[in-house]
Every structure is written in structure tokens, then in C-alpha cells.
Coordinates of C-alpha atoms in Angstrom, one line a residue:
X31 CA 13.7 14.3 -66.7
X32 CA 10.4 14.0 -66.8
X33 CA 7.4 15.5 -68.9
X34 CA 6.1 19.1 -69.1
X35 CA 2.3 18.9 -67.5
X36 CA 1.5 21.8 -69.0
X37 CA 3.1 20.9 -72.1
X38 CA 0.7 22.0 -75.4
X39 CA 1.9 19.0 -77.0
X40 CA 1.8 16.5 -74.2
X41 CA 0.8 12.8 -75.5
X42 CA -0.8 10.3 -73.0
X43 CA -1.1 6.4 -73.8
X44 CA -3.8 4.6 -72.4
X45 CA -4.0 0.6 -72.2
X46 CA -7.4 -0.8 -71.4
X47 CA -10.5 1.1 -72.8
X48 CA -13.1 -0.2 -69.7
X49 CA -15.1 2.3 -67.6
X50 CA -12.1 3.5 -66.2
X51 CA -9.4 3.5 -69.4
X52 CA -12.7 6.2 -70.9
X53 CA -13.0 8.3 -68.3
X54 CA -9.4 9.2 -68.1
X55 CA -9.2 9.5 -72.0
X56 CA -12.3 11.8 -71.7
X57 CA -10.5 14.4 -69.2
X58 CA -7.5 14.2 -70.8
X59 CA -8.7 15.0 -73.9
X60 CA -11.4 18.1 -72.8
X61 CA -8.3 19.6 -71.1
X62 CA -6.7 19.5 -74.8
X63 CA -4.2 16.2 -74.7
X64 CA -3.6 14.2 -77.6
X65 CA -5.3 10.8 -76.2
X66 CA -4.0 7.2 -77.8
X67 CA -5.6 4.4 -77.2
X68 CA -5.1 0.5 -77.0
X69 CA -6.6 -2.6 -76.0
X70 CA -6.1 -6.4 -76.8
X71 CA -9.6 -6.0 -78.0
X72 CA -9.3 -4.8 -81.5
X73 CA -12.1 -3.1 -81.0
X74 CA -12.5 -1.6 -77.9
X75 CA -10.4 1.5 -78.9
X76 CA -13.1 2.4 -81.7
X77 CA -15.7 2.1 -79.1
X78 CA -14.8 3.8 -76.5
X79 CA -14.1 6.7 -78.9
X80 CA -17.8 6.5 -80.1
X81 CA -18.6 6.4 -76.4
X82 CA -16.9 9.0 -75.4
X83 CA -17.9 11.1 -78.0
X84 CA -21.6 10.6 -77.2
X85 CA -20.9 11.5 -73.5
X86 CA -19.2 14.9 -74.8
X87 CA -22.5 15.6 -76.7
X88 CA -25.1 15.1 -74.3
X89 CA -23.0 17.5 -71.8
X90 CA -22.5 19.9 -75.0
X91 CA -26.4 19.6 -75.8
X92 CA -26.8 20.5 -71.6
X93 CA -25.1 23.8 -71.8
X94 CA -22.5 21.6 -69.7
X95 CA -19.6 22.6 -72.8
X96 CA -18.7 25.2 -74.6
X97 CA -20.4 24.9 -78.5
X98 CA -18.1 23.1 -80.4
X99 CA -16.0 21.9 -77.6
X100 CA -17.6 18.0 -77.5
X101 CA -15.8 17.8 -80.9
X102 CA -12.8 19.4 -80.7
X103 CA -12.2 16.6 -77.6
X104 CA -13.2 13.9 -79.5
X105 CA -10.6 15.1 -82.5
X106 CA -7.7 14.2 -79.8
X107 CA -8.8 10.5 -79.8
X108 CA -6.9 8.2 -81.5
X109 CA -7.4 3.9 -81.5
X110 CA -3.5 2.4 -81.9
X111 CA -3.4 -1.0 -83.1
X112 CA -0.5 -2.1 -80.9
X113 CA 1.9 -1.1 -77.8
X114 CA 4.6 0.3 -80.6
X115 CA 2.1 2.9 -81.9
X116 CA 2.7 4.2 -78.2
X117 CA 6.4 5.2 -78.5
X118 CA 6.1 8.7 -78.4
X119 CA 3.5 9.0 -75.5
X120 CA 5.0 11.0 -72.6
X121 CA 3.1 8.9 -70.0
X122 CA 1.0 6.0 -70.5
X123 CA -1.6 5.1 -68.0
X124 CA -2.4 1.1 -67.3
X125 CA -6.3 0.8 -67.0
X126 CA -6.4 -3.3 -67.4
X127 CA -7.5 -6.3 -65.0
X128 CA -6.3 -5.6 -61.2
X129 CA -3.8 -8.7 -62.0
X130 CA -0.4 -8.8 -60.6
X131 CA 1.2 -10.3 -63.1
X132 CA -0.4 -8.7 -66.1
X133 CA 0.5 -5.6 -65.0
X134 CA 4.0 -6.5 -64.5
X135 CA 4.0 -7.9 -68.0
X136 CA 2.1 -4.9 -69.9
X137 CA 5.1 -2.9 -68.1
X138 CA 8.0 -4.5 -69.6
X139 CA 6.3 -4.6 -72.6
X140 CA 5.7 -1.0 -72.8
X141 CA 9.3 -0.6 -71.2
X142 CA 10.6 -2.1 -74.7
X143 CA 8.3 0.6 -76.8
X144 CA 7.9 3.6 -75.3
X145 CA 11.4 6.2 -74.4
X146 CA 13.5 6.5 -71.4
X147 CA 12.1 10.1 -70.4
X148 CA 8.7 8.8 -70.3
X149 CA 6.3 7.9 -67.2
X150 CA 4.2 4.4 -67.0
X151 CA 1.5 5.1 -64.5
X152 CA -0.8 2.3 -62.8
X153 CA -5.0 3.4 -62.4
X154 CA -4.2 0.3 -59.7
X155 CA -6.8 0.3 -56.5
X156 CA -5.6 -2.4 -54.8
X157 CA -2.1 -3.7 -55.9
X158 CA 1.4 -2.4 -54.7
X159 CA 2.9 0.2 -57.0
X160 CA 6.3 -1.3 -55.3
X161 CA 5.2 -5.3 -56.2
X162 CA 4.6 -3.7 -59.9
X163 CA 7.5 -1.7 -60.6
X164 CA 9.4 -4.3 -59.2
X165 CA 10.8 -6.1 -62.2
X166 CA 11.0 -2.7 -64.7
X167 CA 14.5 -1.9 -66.0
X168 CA 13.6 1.9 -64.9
X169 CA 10.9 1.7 -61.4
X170 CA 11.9 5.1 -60.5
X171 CA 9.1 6.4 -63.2
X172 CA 6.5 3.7 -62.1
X173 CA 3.6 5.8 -60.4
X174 CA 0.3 4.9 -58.9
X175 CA -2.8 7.3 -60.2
X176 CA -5.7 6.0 -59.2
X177 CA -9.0 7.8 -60.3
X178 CA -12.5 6.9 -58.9
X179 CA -15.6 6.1 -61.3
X180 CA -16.8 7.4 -62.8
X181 CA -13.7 9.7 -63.9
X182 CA -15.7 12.6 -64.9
X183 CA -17.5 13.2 -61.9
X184 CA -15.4 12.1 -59.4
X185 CA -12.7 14.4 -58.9
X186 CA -9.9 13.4 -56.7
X187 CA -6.9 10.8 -58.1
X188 CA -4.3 9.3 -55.6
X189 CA -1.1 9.7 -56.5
X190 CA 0.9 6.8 -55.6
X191 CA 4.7 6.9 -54.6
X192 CA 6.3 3.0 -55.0
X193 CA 9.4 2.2 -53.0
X194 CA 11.5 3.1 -56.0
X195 CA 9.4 6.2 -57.4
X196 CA 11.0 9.6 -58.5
X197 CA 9.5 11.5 -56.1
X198 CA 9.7 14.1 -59.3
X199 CA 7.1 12.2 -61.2
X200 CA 4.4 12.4 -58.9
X201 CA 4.8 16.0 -58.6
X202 CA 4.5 16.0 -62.4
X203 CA 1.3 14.1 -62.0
X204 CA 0.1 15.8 -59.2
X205 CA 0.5 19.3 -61.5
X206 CA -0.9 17.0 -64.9
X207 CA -4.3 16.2 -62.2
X208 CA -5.2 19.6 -61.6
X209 CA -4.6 20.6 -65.5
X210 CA -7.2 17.7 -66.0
X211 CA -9.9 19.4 -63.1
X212 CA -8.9 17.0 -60.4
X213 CA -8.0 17.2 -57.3
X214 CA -4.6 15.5 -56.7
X215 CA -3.6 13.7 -53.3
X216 CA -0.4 12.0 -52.5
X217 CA -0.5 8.5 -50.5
X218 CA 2.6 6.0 -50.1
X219 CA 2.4 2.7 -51.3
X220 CA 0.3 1.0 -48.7
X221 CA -2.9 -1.4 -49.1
X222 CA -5.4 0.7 -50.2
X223 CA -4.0 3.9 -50.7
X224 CA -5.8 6.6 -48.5
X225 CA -9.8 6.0 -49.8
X226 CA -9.8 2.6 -49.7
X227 CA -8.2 2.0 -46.6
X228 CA -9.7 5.1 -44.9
X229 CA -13.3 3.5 -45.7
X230 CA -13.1 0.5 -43.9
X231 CA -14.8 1.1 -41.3
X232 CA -17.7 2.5 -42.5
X233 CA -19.2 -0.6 -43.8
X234 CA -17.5 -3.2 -41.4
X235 CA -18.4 -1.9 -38.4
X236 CA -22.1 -1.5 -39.8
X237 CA -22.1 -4.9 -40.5
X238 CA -21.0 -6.4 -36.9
X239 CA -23.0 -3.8 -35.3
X240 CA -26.0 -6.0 -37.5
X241 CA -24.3 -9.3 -37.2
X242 CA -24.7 -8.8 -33.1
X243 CA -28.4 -8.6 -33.4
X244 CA -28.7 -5.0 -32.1
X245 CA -30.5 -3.8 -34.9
X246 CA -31.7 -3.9 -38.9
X247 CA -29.5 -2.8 -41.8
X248 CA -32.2 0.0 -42.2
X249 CA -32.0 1.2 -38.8
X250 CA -28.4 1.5 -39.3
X251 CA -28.6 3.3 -42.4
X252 CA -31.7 5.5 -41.1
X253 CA -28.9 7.0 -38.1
X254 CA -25.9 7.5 -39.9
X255 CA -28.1 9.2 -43.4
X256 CA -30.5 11.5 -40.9
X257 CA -28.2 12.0 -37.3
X258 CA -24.5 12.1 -39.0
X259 CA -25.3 13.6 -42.4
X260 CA -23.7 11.1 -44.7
X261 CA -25.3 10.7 -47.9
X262 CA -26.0 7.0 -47.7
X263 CA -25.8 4.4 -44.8
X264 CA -23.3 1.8 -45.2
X265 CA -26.0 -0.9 -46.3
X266 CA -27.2 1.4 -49.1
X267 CA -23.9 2.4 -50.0
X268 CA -22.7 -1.3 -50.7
X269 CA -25.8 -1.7 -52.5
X270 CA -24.7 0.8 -54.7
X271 CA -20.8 -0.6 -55.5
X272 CA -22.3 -4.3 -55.4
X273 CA -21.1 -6.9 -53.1
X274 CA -19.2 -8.6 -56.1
X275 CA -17.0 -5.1 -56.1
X276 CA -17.2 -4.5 -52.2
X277 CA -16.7 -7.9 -50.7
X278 CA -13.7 -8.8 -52.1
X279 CA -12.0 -5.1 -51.2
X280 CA -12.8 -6.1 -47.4
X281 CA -11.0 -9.3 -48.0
X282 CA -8.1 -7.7 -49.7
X283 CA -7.2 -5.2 -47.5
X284 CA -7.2 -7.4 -44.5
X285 CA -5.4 -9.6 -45.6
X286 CA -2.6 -7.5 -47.1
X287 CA -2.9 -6.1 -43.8
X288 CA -2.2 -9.5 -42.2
X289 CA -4.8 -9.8 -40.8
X290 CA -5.4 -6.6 -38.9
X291 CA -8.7 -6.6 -36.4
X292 CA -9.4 -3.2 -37.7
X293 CA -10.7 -4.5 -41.0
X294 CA -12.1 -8.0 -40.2
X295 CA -14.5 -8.3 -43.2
X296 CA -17.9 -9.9 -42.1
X297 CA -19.8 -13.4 -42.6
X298 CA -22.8 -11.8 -43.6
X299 CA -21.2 -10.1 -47.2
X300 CA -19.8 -13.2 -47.6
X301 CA -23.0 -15.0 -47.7
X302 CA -25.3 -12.7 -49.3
X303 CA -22.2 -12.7 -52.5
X304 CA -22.7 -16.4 -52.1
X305 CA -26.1 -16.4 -52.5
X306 CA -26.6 -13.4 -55.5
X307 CA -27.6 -10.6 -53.2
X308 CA -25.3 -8.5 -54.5
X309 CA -27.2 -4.9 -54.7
X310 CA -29.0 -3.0 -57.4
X311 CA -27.6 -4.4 -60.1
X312 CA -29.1 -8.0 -59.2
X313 CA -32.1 -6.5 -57.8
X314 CA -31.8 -7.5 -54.1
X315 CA -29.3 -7.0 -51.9
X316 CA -29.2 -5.7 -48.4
X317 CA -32.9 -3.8 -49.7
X318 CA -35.2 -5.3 -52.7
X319 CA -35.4 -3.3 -55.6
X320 CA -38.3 -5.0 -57.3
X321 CA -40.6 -2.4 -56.2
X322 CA -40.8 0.7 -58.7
X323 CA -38.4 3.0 -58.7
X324 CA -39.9 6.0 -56.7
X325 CA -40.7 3.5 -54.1
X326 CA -38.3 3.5 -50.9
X327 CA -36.9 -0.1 -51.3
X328 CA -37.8 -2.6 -48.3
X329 CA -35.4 -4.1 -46.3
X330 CA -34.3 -7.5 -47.9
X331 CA -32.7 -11.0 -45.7
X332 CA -33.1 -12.3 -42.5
X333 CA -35.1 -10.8 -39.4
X334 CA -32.1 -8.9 -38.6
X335 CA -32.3 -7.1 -41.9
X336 CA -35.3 -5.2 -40.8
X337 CA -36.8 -3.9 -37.5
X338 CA -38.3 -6.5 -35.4
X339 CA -41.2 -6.0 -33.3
X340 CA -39.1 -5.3 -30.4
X341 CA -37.3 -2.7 -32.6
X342 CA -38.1 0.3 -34.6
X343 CA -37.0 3.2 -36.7
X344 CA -39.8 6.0 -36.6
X345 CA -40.6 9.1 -38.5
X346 CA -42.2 11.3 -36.0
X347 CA -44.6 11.0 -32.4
X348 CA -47.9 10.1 -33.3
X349 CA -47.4 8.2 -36.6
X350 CA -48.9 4.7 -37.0
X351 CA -47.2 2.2 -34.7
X352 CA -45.7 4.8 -32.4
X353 CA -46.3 4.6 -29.2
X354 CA -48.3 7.1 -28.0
X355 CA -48.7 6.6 -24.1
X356 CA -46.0 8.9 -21.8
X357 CA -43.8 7.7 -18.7
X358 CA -45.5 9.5 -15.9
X359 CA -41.9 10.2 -14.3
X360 CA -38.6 10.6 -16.2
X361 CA -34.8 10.3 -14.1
X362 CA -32.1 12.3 -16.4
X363 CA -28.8 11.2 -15.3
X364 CA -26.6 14.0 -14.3
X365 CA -23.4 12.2 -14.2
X366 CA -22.5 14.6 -17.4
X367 CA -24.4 18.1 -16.5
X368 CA -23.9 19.3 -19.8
X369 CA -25.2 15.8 -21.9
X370 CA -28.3 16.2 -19.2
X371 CA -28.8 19.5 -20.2
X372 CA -29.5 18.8 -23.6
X373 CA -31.4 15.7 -23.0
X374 CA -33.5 17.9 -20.5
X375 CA -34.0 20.7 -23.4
X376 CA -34.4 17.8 -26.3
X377 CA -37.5 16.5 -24.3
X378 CA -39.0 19.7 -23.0
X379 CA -41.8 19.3 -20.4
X380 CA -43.3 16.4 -22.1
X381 CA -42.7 14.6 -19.1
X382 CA -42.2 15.3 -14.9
X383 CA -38.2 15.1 -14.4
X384 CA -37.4 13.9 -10.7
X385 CA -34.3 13.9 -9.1
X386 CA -34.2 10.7 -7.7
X387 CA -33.8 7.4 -9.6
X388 CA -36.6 5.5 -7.3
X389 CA -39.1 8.0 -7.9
X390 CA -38.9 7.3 -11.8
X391 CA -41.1 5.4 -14.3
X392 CA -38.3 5.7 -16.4
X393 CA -34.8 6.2 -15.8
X394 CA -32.2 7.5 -18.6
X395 CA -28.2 7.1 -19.0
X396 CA -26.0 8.7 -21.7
X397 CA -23.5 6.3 -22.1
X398 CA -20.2 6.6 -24.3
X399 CA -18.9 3.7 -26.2
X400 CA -20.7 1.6 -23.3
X401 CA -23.9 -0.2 -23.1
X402 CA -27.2 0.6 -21.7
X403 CA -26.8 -2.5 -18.8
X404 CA -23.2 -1.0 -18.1
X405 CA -24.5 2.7 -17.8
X406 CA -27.7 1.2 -15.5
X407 CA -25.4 -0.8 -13.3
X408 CA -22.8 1.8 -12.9
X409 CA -25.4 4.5 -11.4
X410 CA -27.1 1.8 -9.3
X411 CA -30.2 1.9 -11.3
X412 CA -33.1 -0.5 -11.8
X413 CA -32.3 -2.0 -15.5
X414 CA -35.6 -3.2 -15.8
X415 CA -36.8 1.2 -15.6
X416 CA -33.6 2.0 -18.1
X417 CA -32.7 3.6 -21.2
X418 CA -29.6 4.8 -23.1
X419 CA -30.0 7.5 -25.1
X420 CA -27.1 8.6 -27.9
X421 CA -26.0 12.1 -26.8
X422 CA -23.0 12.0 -29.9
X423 CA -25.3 13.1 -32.3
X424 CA -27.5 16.2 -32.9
X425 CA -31.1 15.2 -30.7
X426 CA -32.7 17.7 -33.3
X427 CA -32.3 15.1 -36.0
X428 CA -33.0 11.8 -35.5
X429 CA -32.8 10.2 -31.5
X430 CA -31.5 6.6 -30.8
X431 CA -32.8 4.7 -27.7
X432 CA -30.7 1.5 -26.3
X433 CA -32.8 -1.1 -23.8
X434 CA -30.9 -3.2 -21.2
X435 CA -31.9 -7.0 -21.7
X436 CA -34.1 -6.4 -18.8
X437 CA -36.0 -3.0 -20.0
X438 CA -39.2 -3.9 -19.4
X439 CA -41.5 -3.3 -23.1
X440 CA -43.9 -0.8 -21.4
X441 CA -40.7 1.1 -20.5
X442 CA -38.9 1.6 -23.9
X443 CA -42.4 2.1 -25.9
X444 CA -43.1 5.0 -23.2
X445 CA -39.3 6.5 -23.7
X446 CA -39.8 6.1 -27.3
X447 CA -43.1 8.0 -27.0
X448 CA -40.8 10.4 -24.8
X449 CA -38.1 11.1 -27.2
X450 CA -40.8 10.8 -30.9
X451 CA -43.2 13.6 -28.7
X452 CA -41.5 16.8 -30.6
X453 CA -41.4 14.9 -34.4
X454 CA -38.5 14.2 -34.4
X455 CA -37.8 10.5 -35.8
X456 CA -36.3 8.0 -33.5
X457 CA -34.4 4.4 -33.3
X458 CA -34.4 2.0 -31.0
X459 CA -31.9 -0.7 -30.9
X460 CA -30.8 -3.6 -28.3
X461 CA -27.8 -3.4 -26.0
X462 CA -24.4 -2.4 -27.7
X463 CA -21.1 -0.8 -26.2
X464 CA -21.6 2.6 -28.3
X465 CA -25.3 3.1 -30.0
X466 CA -24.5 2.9 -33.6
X467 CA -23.3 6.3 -34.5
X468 CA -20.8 6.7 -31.9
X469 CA -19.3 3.0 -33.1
X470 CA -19.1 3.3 -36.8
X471 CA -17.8 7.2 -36.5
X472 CA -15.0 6.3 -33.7
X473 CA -14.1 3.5 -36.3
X474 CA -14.0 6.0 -39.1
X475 CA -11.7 8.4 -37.0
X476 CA -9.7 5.8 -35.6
X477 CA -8.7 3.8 -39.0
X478 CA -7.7 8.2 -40.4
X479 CA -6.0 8.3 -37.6
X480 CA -3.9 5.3 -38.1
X481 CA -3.3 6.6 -41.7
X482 CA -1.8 9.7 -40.4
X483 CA 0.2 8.1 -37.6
X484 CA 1.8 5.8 -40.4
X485 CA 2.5 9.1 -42.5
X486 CA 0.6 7.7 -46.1
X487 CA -1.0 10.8 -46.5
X488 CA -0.7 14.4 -44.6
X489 CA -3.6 14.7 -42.6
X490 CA -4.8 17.2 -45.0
X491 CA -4.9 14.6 -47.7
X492 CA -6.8 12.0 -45.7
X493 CA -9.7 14.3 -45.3
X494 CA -9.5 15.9 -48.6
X495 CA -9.4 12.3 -50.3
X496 CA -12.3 10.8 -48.2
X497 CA -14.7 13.7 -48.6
X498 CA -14.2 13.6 -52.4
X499 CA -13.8 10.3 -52.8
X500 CA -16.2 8.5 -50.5
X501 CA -18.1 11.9 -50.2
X502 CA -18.4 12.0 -46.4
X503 CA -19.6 14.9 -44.8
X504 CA -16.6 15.6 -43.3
X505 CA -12.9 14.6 -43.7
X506 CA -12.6 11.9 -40.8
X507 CA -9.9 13.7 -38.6
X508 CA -12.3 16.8 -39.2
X509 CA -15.1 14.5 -38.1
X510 CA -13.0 13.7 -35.2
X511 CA -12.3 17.4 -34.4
X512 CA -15.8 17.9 -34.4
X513 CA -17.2 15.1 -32.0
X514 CA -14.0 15.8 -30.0
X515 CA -10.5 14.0 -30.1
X516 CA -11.5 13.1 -26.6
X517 CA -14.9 11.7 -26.7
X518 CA -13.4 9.5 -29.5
X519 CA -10.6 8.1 -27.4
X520 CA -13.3 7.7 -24.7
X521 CA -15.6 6.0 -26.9
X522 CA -13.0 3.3 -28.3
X523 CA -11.2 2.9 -24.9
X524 CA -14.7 2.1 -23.6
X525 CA -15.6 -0.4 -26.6
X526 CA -12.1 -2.2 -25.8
X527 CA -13.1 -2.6 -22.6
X528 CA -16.9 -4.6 -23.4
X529 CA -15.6 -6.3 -26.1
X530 CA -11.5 -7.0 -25.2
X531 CA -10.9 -6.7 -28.8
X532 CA -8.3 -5.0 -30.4
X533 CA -10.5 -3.9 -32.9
X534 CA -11.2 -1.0 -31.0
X535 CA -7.4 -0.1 -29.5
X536 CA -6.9 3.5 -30.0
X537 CA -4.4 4.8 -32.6
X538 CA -1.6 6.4 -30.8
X539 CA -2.3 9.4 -33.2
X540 CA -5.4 9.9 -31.5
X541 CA -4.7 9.2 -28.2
X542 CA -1.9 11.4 -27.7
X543 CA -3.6 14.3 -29.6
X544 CA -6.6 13.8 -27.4
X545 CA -4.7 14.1 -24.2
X546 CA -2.9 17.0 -24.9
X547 CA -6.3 18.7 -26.3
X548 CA -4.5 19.2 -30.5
X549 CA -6.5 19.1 -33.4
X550 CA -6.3 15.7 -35.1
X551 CA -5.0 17.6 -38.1
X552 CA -2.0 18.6 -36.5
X553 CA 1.0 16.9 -37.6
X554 CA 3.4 17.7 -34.5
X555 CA 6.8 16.7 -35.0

């Protein structure tokens, strides 16, 4: 049997009173749980309490709690001076290092204290609930639940099944999560459960997209905050977690993965955590943070790290360092009438459209997951008069030129004038098999994809996981849905292709569910 989750007298245990060990005592005990708590440091109980407590009364003092609430939470918090005073805890929650062997040990431990009936879970993100539970007298009750930091605000928790899991106890947690205001999801024991591993390639791709020299980390970051709607680029959202935190998740998932090209973690995080750079929290990272804090932060490195003078991210047409000068002929391609149709109605009559390449000052190509010199040579056109210009994304947003290795700079500061003439802010980056958006969103949908096909997590899961943990704008199978399960399989098969890297091989979740026009949500049978 297990516990009651909606139990009045429900007891939880919690070992390890960090960041994460508080903000699961603090939800527990608002939603009315007698809360213990222990740690090897005498202390640390007592002050997460106090902690806590002052949390609860700056939300009560916000109109964020009910009067008298903040108080009646901290009431249920109790320090315990060892593992015995755990014994009659109906689960206990492990919050300490993410060490193999501790956790192992802190399990048999509290194997020898607490009773039979009672669940141990793990707040693991990157060990196996399986490798844990491996040496317990009783695994079956071993459960992954892993909450995001902080606690209180982020709410979706993985619940993790082990090898040996009662399948019973993670419904029980999965009832406990939303008694607690969370949103539970279920994942199988797999290197890094469904956030972690779904992230990937948000941030790796970013990085060799930068490591090939095709752009800046800001113009990364520009496109995928303004043209895909996600909250931060990839640059500033490692900033954020801290390379010391990041860097070392890249490693460790693809390496449990054995090695998988998917997730091939990147030179330059290794040398920027070699060298300090680590984010905010050191000051300088991918952007310096030295300037006050209303300033936008500049971007911090090497020459790639910020537009060169051969590249740019503008605002709008007509700001300083724009060019201003027109082509005096403009070739659309029409080998997709629709993309030409938007790219017609994008640029307006801002310039004469002919319908023959020759006649052109400047010739464009809408490529998918292939380069501007493979798009120019595949239409017979003159690369030195070419373009690519990134049809995946809304052209009302933010715009994303490519030159050939031969554009010639007259040309792409005239298309650049082209496509900045309305005000709407534009990038221009070197030669790459899909722009940037198109890369790092195919990567994103591929790596869900995989997730599903593998069956960790139902498809509604993945995207409910990834939205509220990683807070994407969209689930990634949604985000598939919405580019089109097609255009993604053409964008990675294309990518394969350039690069003959199985980096970009196509999920067979995808694939098939592309041909045969299904939803990536569906499960089939």
C-alpha cells in the first residue's frame, strides 16, 4: 500500500534543506502537510525554516496569501535532528548532492528508519532512479520527483518510474503534485527525464550554428526571442542557469547517451567555463553585465560573439548603420509559389520584381534546411546577385538574410535595405544549411520526437513538460505541428545532406508522421 495523497494527516520527510529541499518544504507545507526536516548540517533545518517563513510573509504582505496563512505554513515546519526522527513520515523526498553513491547510501539509511508502507522519493535531475533504487531492500517504492527552481514558481515535477517502481506510487505522487499546485508529468527512467533531455537542442545547436562562424551569439538570440517567440535566446538563457550548471548537463546527457550526435556538447561552453565566463552570476558570460542594469548587456568574447562588419542584426530601415540604398531590380524565386507570395507581399513595391533572373540586381532563394550557395546553384543563378531569405518564420517579425560566399557587399547591404524598408528589424548571417531558426527549431522537434518514439513520456507530457518547464512558446511536437511535420523532415533531411552528419537523421516518429500528413501528437499504435 501506499499513502493517502489527500490524506489530512499526511507527513513528508525532507533530506537536504538547499534551494531545492525549501521549495518543496514551502508547497508542501502551504497546501497543509506536516513538513520535517533534516540535514547533516545541524543547522540548516533552522534556517531554512526562518527562510521559508520570510518568503511566506513577503507573499502574505503582497496580497499573494490569505491573512494569516504565511503562519499557519510555517507552524507545519519542523527541524529533526537525525534520519530516526523520520520514522513516521509517509514519504521522504531526497534533495542532497546529485551523487550516486550518496544517494544510494542516504537510501538504505532511511530504508533502516522509516516503515515498509512508506515512499522514498529522489528530487534527482540527472541520475537513474533504476542505478539508485538498485541496492534498496524494497525499490518497488523508489520514485523520481523532480521539481524545477525555484519550486514555488515553477510548476511542473517529473515523475519518474525506475525499472523496479510500483507503478502505484507514482500515481500517488502524481495525485500528491497537483494537491501541492503542480503540474505532474510522468517520464521513464531515461537520461534526463523529459525537460532535460527535450532541451538539448536548444542551446547546442545555437552554439555550432556560432562555432561555424555564421553569425554572433546576439544575432542568434535576436531571431529565436523576436521571429520564434521564445522568451530568451539560447545565449541568454545559459547566461541565466550559468555555464557551471549548464555545461556539465550537455556533458552528462551525452554521455549517458553514449555518445549520441544529437547532443554533442560544444568547445566553446567548455572554454568560456574554463576561463570564468560563466553568466550573470560572474558578471560576463556570453554578454557583459558590468554595464547598469537597465542597460541591454553587450555582446561579450571573440569576434564571433558579436556582429561583424560583414554582419548585422538591425532594428528597423533607416536606423544608423542601415543601409539605406535599394536594388534597382529584385528576382523572387518561384520554385515555392506560395513562399514567393509572401516574400512578394513582405516587400511590397519597394522594389521592381522581374521575372527573369538576368534582368536582376538582386536575385532571392527561399531555401529549406539548405544554404544560400546550394539554393543559387540549384536555380542556375549568379551567386555573386544572391540571397536566402528565411521563409519559416513570420516576415512580419523579424527577417533573416543568408549571403553566398560570393554575394557581392553592394548586393546584401541593398537586400538588407530591401527587406529593413517596412521597419521591420532584420539579420544577416553567412552561409548555413537552414538560417538559424529553421536549424535550432528542427533540432527542438526532432530530439521531442525521439522522446515520443522511445515512449518516456506521452506526447502530451513532452509538450506540457517543456512549455512549463523550459517555458517555450510552444510544446515542441505542437511547434512541430505548427511549422509542419513536413517542412521539419524536409529541413533535417536537407541538413543531413550538407553536413552528412547524423546529427540531423530524422526521428522515425517524425518521419512517418510527416508522410502520412498525422499530427506529431498522435500516438498511433
Amino acid at each position: 500500500m501506499t499513502f493517502d495523497p489527500g490524506s489530512s494527516h499526511l507527513q513528508l520527510g525532507i533530506v537536504g534543506c538547499g534551494a531545492m529541499g525549501r521549495g518543496i518544504a514551502q508547497i508542501a507545507a502551504q497546501a497543509g502537510l506536516r513538513v520535517l526536516l533534516y540535514d547533516t548540517n545541524p543547522e540548516a533545518p533552522g534556517a531554512a525554516i526562518k527562510t521559508i517563513g520570510e518568503a511566506l510573509a513577503k507573499l502574505e504582505a503582497r496580497g499573494k496569501l490569505e491573512a494569516g496563512s504565511a503562519s499557519r505554513a510555517q507552524a507545519l515546519l519542523s527541524p529533526v535532528a537525525d534520519l530516526a526522527a523520520l520514522g513516521g513520515a509517509d514519504l521522504v523526498v531526497e534533495a542532497i548532492v546529485e551523487n550516486l553513491e550518496a544517494k544510494r547510501a542516504l537510501i538504505a539509511a532511511l530504508e533502516d528508519c522509516v516503515a515498509p508502507a512508506a515512499v522514498l522519493a529522489s528530487n534527482t535531475s540527472s541520475l537513474s532512479i533504476t542505478a539508485i533504487a538498485a541496492r534498496a531492500r524494497h525499490p518497488g517504492r523508489i520514485v523520481g520527483w523532480h521539481f524545477f527552481n525555484p519550486v514555488p514558481l515553477m510548476k511542473v515535477v517529473e515523475v519518474v518510474d525506475g525499472l523496479a517502481s510500483d507503478p502505484a506510487v507514482g500515481r500517488a505522487l502524481e495525485a500528491l503534485s497537483r494537491r501541492l499546485g503542480h503540474t505532474p508529468v510522468r517520464a521513464k527512467d531515461t537520461p534526463g527525464f523529459i525537460v532535460n533531455h527535450a532541451g538539448r537542442g536548444f542551446g547546442t545547436e545555437a552554439l555550432r550554428i556560432v562555432g561555424e562562424g555564421i553569425c554572433g551569439f546576439a544575432d542568434v538570440d535576436c531571431v529565436m526571442r523576436e521571429a520564434c517567440g521564445f522568451r530568451l535566446g539560447p545565449f541568454e538563457l545559459m547566461d541565466l542557469t550559468a555555464l557551471d550548471v549548464s555545461h556539465p548537463v550537455m556533458e552528462s546527457i551525452y554521455h549517458q547517451f553514449y555518445e549520441e550526435p544529437r547532443f554533442r556538447p560544444s568547445v566553446i561552453t567548455a572554454q568560456r567555463l574554463a576561463g570564468g565566463l560563466l553568466g550573470r552570476k560572474s558578471g560576463r558570460g556570453f554578454y557583459d553585465y558590468s554595464s547598469p542594469a537597465d542597460a541591454l548587456p553587450a555582446a561579450s568574447g571573440s569576434a564571433s560573439a558579436s556582429a561583424s562588419s560583414t554582419l548585422s542584426t538591425s532594428s528597423a530601415g533607416g536606423a544608423p548603420g542601415i543601409p539605406e540604398e535599394l536594388p534597382r531590380s529584385v528576382w523572387v524565386s518561384p520554385r515555392v509559389p506560395a513562399h514567393r507570395a509572401r516574400v512578394l507581399e513582405a516587400l511590397g513595391d519597394a522594389a521592381r520584381v522581374v521575372e527573369a533572373p538576368d534582368e536582376a540586381e538582386l536575385c532571392i532563394v527561399m531555401p529549406l534546411g539548405l544554404d544560400a550557395t546550394t539554393g543559387a546553384l540549384a536555380e542556375g543563378l549568379d551567386a555573386s546577385r544572391t540571397v536566402a531569405l528565411d521563409v519559416s518564420t513570420p516576415l512580419h517579425l523579424r527577417r533573416t538574410l543568408m549571403t553566398t560566399p560570393r554575394t557581392r557587399p553592394e548586393v546584401r547591404d541593398r537586400a538588407h535595405a530591401l527587406c529593413a524598408r517596412s521597419g521591420v528589424p532584420v539579420t544577416v548571417i553567412r552561409d548555413s544549411p537552414g538560417f538559424i531558426a529553421q536549424r535550432i527549431v528542427a533540432a527542438i522537434v526532432n530530439i521531442a520526437s525521439d522522446i515520443a518514439q522511445q515512449q518516456i513520456a506521452t506526447p502530451a507530457d513532452i509538450d506540457l513538460a517543456v512549455r512549463l518547464g523550459l517555458n517555450y512558446p510552444q510544446g515542441p511536437l505542437a511547434m512541430g505541428d505548427a511549422l509542419g511535420g513536413a517542412l521539419v523532415l524536409e529541413i533535417l533531411e536537407n541538413m543531413q545532406a550538407c553536413y552528412g552528419d547524423p546529427r540531423y537523421r530524422p526521428s522515425p516518429w517524425l518521419s512517418r508522421r510527416a508522410r502520412l500528413g498525422m499530427s506529431l501528437t498522435e500516438t498511433g499504435f
